[in-house]
PDB file of C-alpha atoms in Angstrom:
ATOM      1  CA  MET M 506     202.220  48.245  42.292  1.00 43.00           C
ATOM      2  CA  GLY M 507     200.610  45.807  39.517  1.00 47.00           C
ATOM      3  CA  LYS M 508     197.439  44.221  39.815  1.00 60.00           C
ATOM      4  CA  ALA M 509     196.858  41.336  42.442  1.00 72.00           C
ATOM      5  CA  PHE M 510     197.229  37.832  40.810  1.00 82.00           C
ATOM      6  CA  PHE M 511     194.516  36.366  42.996  1.00 86.00           C
ATOM      7  CA  ASN M 512     191.147  38.131  43.927  1.00 84.00           C
ATOM      8  CA  ASN M 513     189.791  38.236  47.300  1.00 83.00           C
ATOM      9  CA  ALA M 514     187.700  35.482  46.686  1.00 88.00           C
ATOM     10  CA  GLU M 515     190.344  33.166  45.555  1.00 90.00           C
ATOM     11  CA  VAL M 516     192.633  34.354  48.709  1.00 84.00           C
ATOM     12  CA  THR M 517     190.004  33.090  50.770  1.00 84.00           C
ATOM     13  CA  PHE M 518     189.742  29.849  49.126  1.00 89.00           C
ATOM     14  CA  LEU M 519     193.607  29.503  49.445  1.00 88.00           C
ATOM     15  CA  GLN M 520     193.068  30.086  52.818  1.00 83.00           C
ATOM     16  CA  GLU M 521     190.989  26.997  53.632  1.00 84.00           C
ATOM     17  CA  PHE M 522     194.505  25.089  52.829  1.00 85.00           C
ATOM     18  CA  LEU M 523     196.784  26.829  55.296  1.00 81.00           C
ATOM     19  CA  ASP M 524     196.138  24.558  58.247  1.00 78.00           C
ATOM     20  CA  ASP M 525     197.330  21.548  56.037  1.00 83.00           C
ATOM     21  CA  TRP M 526     200.199  23.469  54.986  1.00 81.00           C
ATOM     22  CA  MET M 527     201.314  24.165  58.305  1.00 77.00           C
ATOM     23  CA  VAL M 528     200.878  21.013  59.642  1.00 77.00           C
ATOM     24  CA  LEU M 529     203.184  19.627  56.962  1.00 77.00           C
ATOM     25  CA  LYS M 530     205.558  22.476  57.030  1.00 73.00           C
ATOM     26  CA  GLN M 531     206.121  21.960  61.043  1.00 70.00           C
ATOM     27  CA  GLY M 532     207.857  18.493  60.266  1.00 66.00           C
ATOM     28  CA  ASN M 533     206.531  16.670  63.495  1.00 66.00           C
ATOM     29  CA  ASN M 534     204.263  14.584  61.594  1.00 69.00           C
ATOM     30  CA  GLY M 535     206.719  11.747  61.487  1.00 76.00           C
ATOM     31  CA  LEU M 536     207.858  12.161  58.104  1.00 74.00           C
ATOM     32  CA  SER M 537     211.393  12.347  56.919  1.00 78.00           C
ATOM     33  CA  VAL M 538     212.602  15.577  54.848  1.00 73.00           C
ATOM     34  CA  THR M 539     211.760  14.162  51.568  1.00 79.00           C
ATOM     35  CA  GLU M 540     208.366  12.681  52.244  1.00 82.00           C
ATOM     36  CA  GLN M 541     207.378  16.111  53.748  1.00 79.00           C
ATOM     37  CA  VAL M 542     208.628  17.843  50.586  1.00 78.00           C
ATOM     38  CA  LYS M 543     206.717  15.337  48.680  1.00 85.00           C
ATOM     39  CA  ALA M 544     203.491  15.608  50.673  1.00 85.00           C
ATOM     40  CA  CYS M 545     203.824  19.523  50.520  1.00 84.00           C
ATOM     41  CA  ASN M 546     204.161  19.069  46.838  1.00 86.00           C
ATOM     42  CA  GLN M 547     200.774  16.665  46.397  1.00 90.00           C
ATOM     43  CA  LEU M 548     199.291  19.247  48.667  1.00 90.00           C
ATOM     44  CA  VAL M 549     199.927  22.191  46.010  1.00 89.00           C
ATOM     45  CA  HIS M 550     198.838  20.254  43.311  1.00 91.00           C
ATOM     46  CA  ARG M 551     195.691  19.129  44.964  1.00 92.00           C
ATOM     47  CA  VAL M 552     195.082  23.044  45.622  1.00 92.00           C
ATOM     48  CA  ILE M 553     195.484  23.806  41.971  1.00 91.00           C
ATOM     49  CA  GLU M 554     193.237  21.229  41.007  1.00 92.00           C
ATOM     50  CA  GLU M 555     190.438  22.492  43.201  1.00 93.00           C
ATOM     51  CA  PHE M 556     191.260  25.936  42.470  1.00 93.00           C
ATOM     52  CA  TYR M 557     190.410  25.647  38.699  1.00 91.00           C
ATOM     53  CA  GLU M 558     187.447  23.438  39.990  1.00 92.00           C
ATOM     54  CA  THR M 559     186.096  26.311  42.204  1.00 93.00           C
ATOM     55  CA  PHE M 560     187.310  28.715  39.477  1.00 92.00           C
ATOM     56  CA  PRO M 561     186.541  27.451  36.068  1.00 90.00           C
ATOM     57  CA  GLU M 562     186.485  31.112  34.644  1.00 89.00           C
ATOM     58  CA  ARG M 563     190.714  30.826  35.342  1.00 90.00           C
ATOM     59  CA  ASN M 564     191.076  27.416  33.488  1.00 87.00           C
ATOM     60  CA  LEU M 565     192.387  28.191  29.778  1.00 81.00           C
ATOM     61  CA  THR M 566     191.769  24.785  28.995  1.00 81.00           C
ATOM     62  CA  GLN M 567     187.974  24.807  29.992  1.00 76.00           C
ATOM     63  CA  ASN M 568     187.064  28.104  28.444  1.00 68.00           C
ATOM     64  CA  ASP M 569     187.855  30.600  25.763  1.00 76.00           C
ATOM     65  CA  PRO M 570     189.917  33.307  27.167  1.00 78.00           C
ATOM     66  CA  THR M 571     188.981  35.952  28.870  1.00 80.00           C
ATOM     67  CA  LYS M 572     190.404  38.980  31.003  1.00 82.00           C
ATOM     68  CA  LYS M 573     189.897  36.518  34.086  1.00 84.00           C
ATOM     69  CA  THR M 574     191.591  33.709  32.282  1.00 84.00           C
ATOM     70  CA  TYR M 575     194.620  32.633  32.878  1.00 86.00           C
ATOM     71  CA  THR M 576     197.355  32.540  29.853  1.00 83.00           C
ATOM     72  CA  GLN M 577     199.378  29.594  29.391  1.00 85.00           C
ATOM     73  CA  GLU M 578     202.571  31.541  31.078  1.00 88.00           C
ATOM     74  CA  GLN M 579     200.567  32.290  34.272  1.00 87.00           C
ATOM     75  CA  ARG M 580     199.335  28.503  34.290  1.00 85.00           C
ATOM     76  CA  LYS M 581     202.767  27.316  34.267  1.00 86.00           C
ATOM     77  CA  GLY M 582     203.641  29.914  37.002  1.00 87.00           C
ATOM     78  CA  LEU M 583     200.895  28.861  39.091  1.00 88.00           C
ATOM     79  CA  TYR M 584     202.253  26.172  41.612  1.00 87.00           C
ATOM     80  CA  ALA M 585     205.286  28.777  42.583  1.00 86.00           C
ATOM     81  CA  LYS M 586     202.868  31.657  42.863  1.00 86.00           C
ATOM     82  CA  ILE M 587     200.652  29.279  45.461  1.00 87.00           C
ATOM     83  CA  LYS M 588     203.871  28.278  47.092  1.00 85.00           C
ATOM     84  CA  LYS M 589     204.941  32.130  47.350  1.00 86.00           C
ATOM     85  CA  THR M 590     201.674  33.119  48.523  1.00 85.00           C
ATOM     86  CA  ILE M 591     201.284  30.844  51.221  1.00 85.00           C
ATOM     87  CA  THR M 592     204.936  31.461  52.390  1.00 86.00           C
ATOM     88  CA  THR M 593     204.758  35.256  52.042  1.00 90.00           C
ATOM     89  CA  ARG M 594     201.322  35.078  54.236  1.00 89.00           C
ATOM     90  CA  ILE M 595     203.244  32.636  56.911  1.00 87.00           C
ATOM     91  CA  LEU M 596     205.902  35.005  57.050  1.00 91.00           C
ATOM     92  CA  ILE M 597     204.077  38.451  57.586  1.00 93.00           C
ATOM     93  CA  SER M 598     201.878  36.473  59.815  1.00 90.00           C
ATOM     94  CA  LYS M 599     204.908  35.021  62.177  1.00 91.00           C
ATOM     95  CA  HIS M 600     206.628  38.781  61.895  1.00 94.00           C
ATOM     96  CA  TYR M 601     203.576  40.782  62.793  1.00 96.00           C
ATOM     97  CA  THR M 602     201.977  38.413  65.274  1.00 94.00           C
ATOM     98  CA  LYS M 603     200.991  41.091  68.200  1.00 96.00           C
ATOM     99  CA  ASP M 604     199.590  43.307  65.258  1.00 96.00           C
ATOM    100  CA  ILE M 605     197.084  40.254  63.693  1.00 95.00           C
ATOM    101  CA  LEU M 606     196.255  39.352  67.510  1.00 96.00           C
ATOM    102  CA  ALA M 607     194.582  42.299  68.110  1.00 96.00           C
ATOM    103  CA  ILE M 608     192.757  42.499  64.721  1.00 96.00           C
ATOM    104  CA  THR M 609     191.691  38.866  65.682  1.00 95.00           C
ATOM    105  CA  GLN M 610     190.408  39.688  69.258  1.00 96.00           C
ATOM    106  CA  HIS M 611     188.563  42.591  67.553  1.00 96.00           C
ATOM    107  CA  ILE M 612     186.931  40.374  65.028  1.00 95.00           C
ATOM    108  CA  GLN M 613     185.931  37.570  67.628  1.00 95.00           C
ATOM    109  CA  SER M 614     184.400  40.516  70.066  1.00 96.00           C
ATOM    110  CA  GLU M 615     182.054  41.469  66.948  1.00 96.00           C
ATOM    111  CA  ASP M 616     181.474  37.777  66.273  1.00 94.00           C
ATOM    112  CA  PRO M 617     181.993  35.594  69.109  1.00 94.00           C
ATOM    113  CA  SER M 618     180.447  32.460  66.723  1.00 95.00           C
ATOM    114  CA  LEU M 619     183.440  32.666  64.493  1.00 90.00           C
ATOM    115  CA  PRO M 620     186.074  30.165  64.731  1.00 88.00           C
ATOM    116  CA  ARG M 621     189.502  31.084  66.130  1.00 89.00           C
ATOM    117  CA  MET M 622     191.318  30.157  63.113  1.00 83.00           C
ATOM    118  CA  ALA M 623     188.782  31.945  60.780  1.00 84.00           C
ATOM    119  CA  ALA M 624     188.960  34.883  63.119  1.00 89.00           C
ATOM    120  CA  ARG M 625     192.852  34.907  62.445  1.00 89.00           C
ATOM    121  CA  ASN M 626     192.582  33.926  58.841  1.00 85.00           C
ATOM    122  CA  GLN M 627     190.160  36.883  58.508  1.00 88.00           C
ATOM    123  CA  ALA M 628     192.536  39.330  60.630  1.00 92.00           C
ATOM    124  CA  THR M 629     195.516  38.076  58.544  1.00 91.00           C
ATOM    125  CA  THR M 630     193.814  38.935  55.240  1.00 88.00           C
ATOM    126  CA  GLN M 631     192.808  42.187  56.551  1.00 92.00           C
ATOM    127  CA  PHE M 632     196.360  43.168  57.711  1.00 94.00           C
ATOM    128  CA  ILE M 633     198.038  42.156  54.576  1.00 92.00           C
ATOM    129  CA  GLU M 634     195.205  44.353  52.356  1.00 89.00           C
ATOM    130  CA  GLU M 635     196.326  47.205  54.401  1.00 94.00           C
ATOM    131  CA  MET M 636     199.915  46.474  54.285  1.00 94.00           C
ATOM    132  CA  LYS M 637     199.184  46.318  50.572  1.00 91.00           C
ATOM    133  CA  ALA M 638     197.579  49.546  50.386  1.00 92.00           C
ATOM    134  CA  GLU M 639     199.422  51.635  52.966  1.00 95.00           C
ATOM    135  CA  ASP M 640     203.386  50.150  52.528  1.00 94.00           C
ATOM    136  CA  PRO M 641     203.030  48.396  49.096  1.00 91.00           C
ATOM    137  CA  ASP M 642     207.081  48.131  49.035  1.00 94.00           C
ATOM    138  CA  GLU M 643     207.045  46.467  52.686  1.00 94.00           C
ATOM    139  CA  TYR M 644     204.785  44.019  51.174  1.00 91.00           C
ATOM    140  CA  GLU M 645     207.015  43.649  48.513  1.00 91.00           C
ATOM    141  CA  CYS M 646     209.963  42.605  50.441  1.00 92.00           C
ATOM    142  CA  PHE M 647     207.911  39.781  52.383  1.00 91.00           C
ATOM    143  CA  GLN M 648     207.341  38.621  48.483  1.00 89.00           C
ATOM    144  CA  ILE M 649     211.247  38.634  48.003  1.00 89.00           C
ATOM    145  CA  LEU M 650     211.841  37.170  51.330  1.00 90.00           C
ATOM    146  CA  ALA M 651     209.426  34.193  50.374  1.00 86.00           C
ATOM    147  CA  GLN M 652     211.251  33.836  46.856  1.00 84.00           C
ATOM    148  CA  GLU M 653     214.352  33.424  48.800  1.00 84.00           C
ATOM    149  CA  VAL M 654     213.110  30.711  51.238  1.00 80.00           C
ATOM    150  CA  HIS M 655     211.930  28.588  48.343  1.00 71.00           C
ATOM    151  CA  GLU M 656     215.352  29.049  46.782  1.00 76.00           C
ATOM    152  CA  ALA M 657     217.231  28.209  49.708  1.00 72.00           C
ATOM    153  CA  ALA M 658     214.829  25.198  50.059  1.00 65.00           C
ATOM    154  CA  GLN M 659     216.035  23.967  46.787  1.00 63.00           C
ATOM    155  CA  THR M 660     219.858  24.305  47.536  1.00 63.00           C
ATOM    156  CA  ASP M 661     221.261  21.005  48.342  1.00 59.00           C
ATOM    157  CA  TYR M 662     223.918  22.095  51.096  1.00 56.00           C
ATOM    158  CA  ALA M 663     225.865  18.891  50.484  1.00 61.00           C
ATOM    159  CA  GLU M 664     227.392  19.857  47.357  1.00 62.00           C
ATOM    160  CA  LYS M 665     228.669  23.492  49.087  1.00 61.00           C
ATOM    161  CA  SER M 666     232.155  23.645  50.271  1.00 63.00           C
ATOM    162  CA  GLU M 667     232.702  24.277  54.269  1.00 70.00           C
ATOM    163  CA  GLU M 668     233.950  27.805  53.077  1.00 66.00           C
ATOM    164  CA  ALA M 669     230.709  28.528  51.165  1.00 61.00           C
ATOM    165  CA  LEU M 670     228.459  27.273  54.250  1.00 56.00           C
ATOM    166  CA  ARG M 671     230.330  29.663  56.654  1.00 62.00           C
ATOM    167  CA  LYS M 672     229.218  32.632  54.582  1.00 58.00           C
TER     168      LYS M 672
END
């Protein structure tokens, strides 16, 4: 498996936006589907802006290129990468709820002052890191599924025939 696109500090940074993402994706916020998609896109753009403020060494436009600097190609793909990373994380979190809950409870028993959501985020990260190390193929399957979710979200089903929709 190749080098991770985001390092641990960057993943921790991205976790700060998970609650906002979940609220927008749940759809019970009174927004139309179009407004919801627009709000999610605005959130990702805000995450990217804050990402480059927090990690200026990644920003090609602010620094001379180093090993840590994203190339122009990587920079163009950052939007999709962030959405895919968040979706992969959510899919794993939902699929392995019981396993992650056990880790969350263990983390909270070691640090009762830690807020519940912070403990869950930490447990999810720990679970994903273990999955990447022990079963990278399974992690890759979740990444592929996340990509398929995003591709399906872009599909205009109004243009599909009834026969195609039945498949």
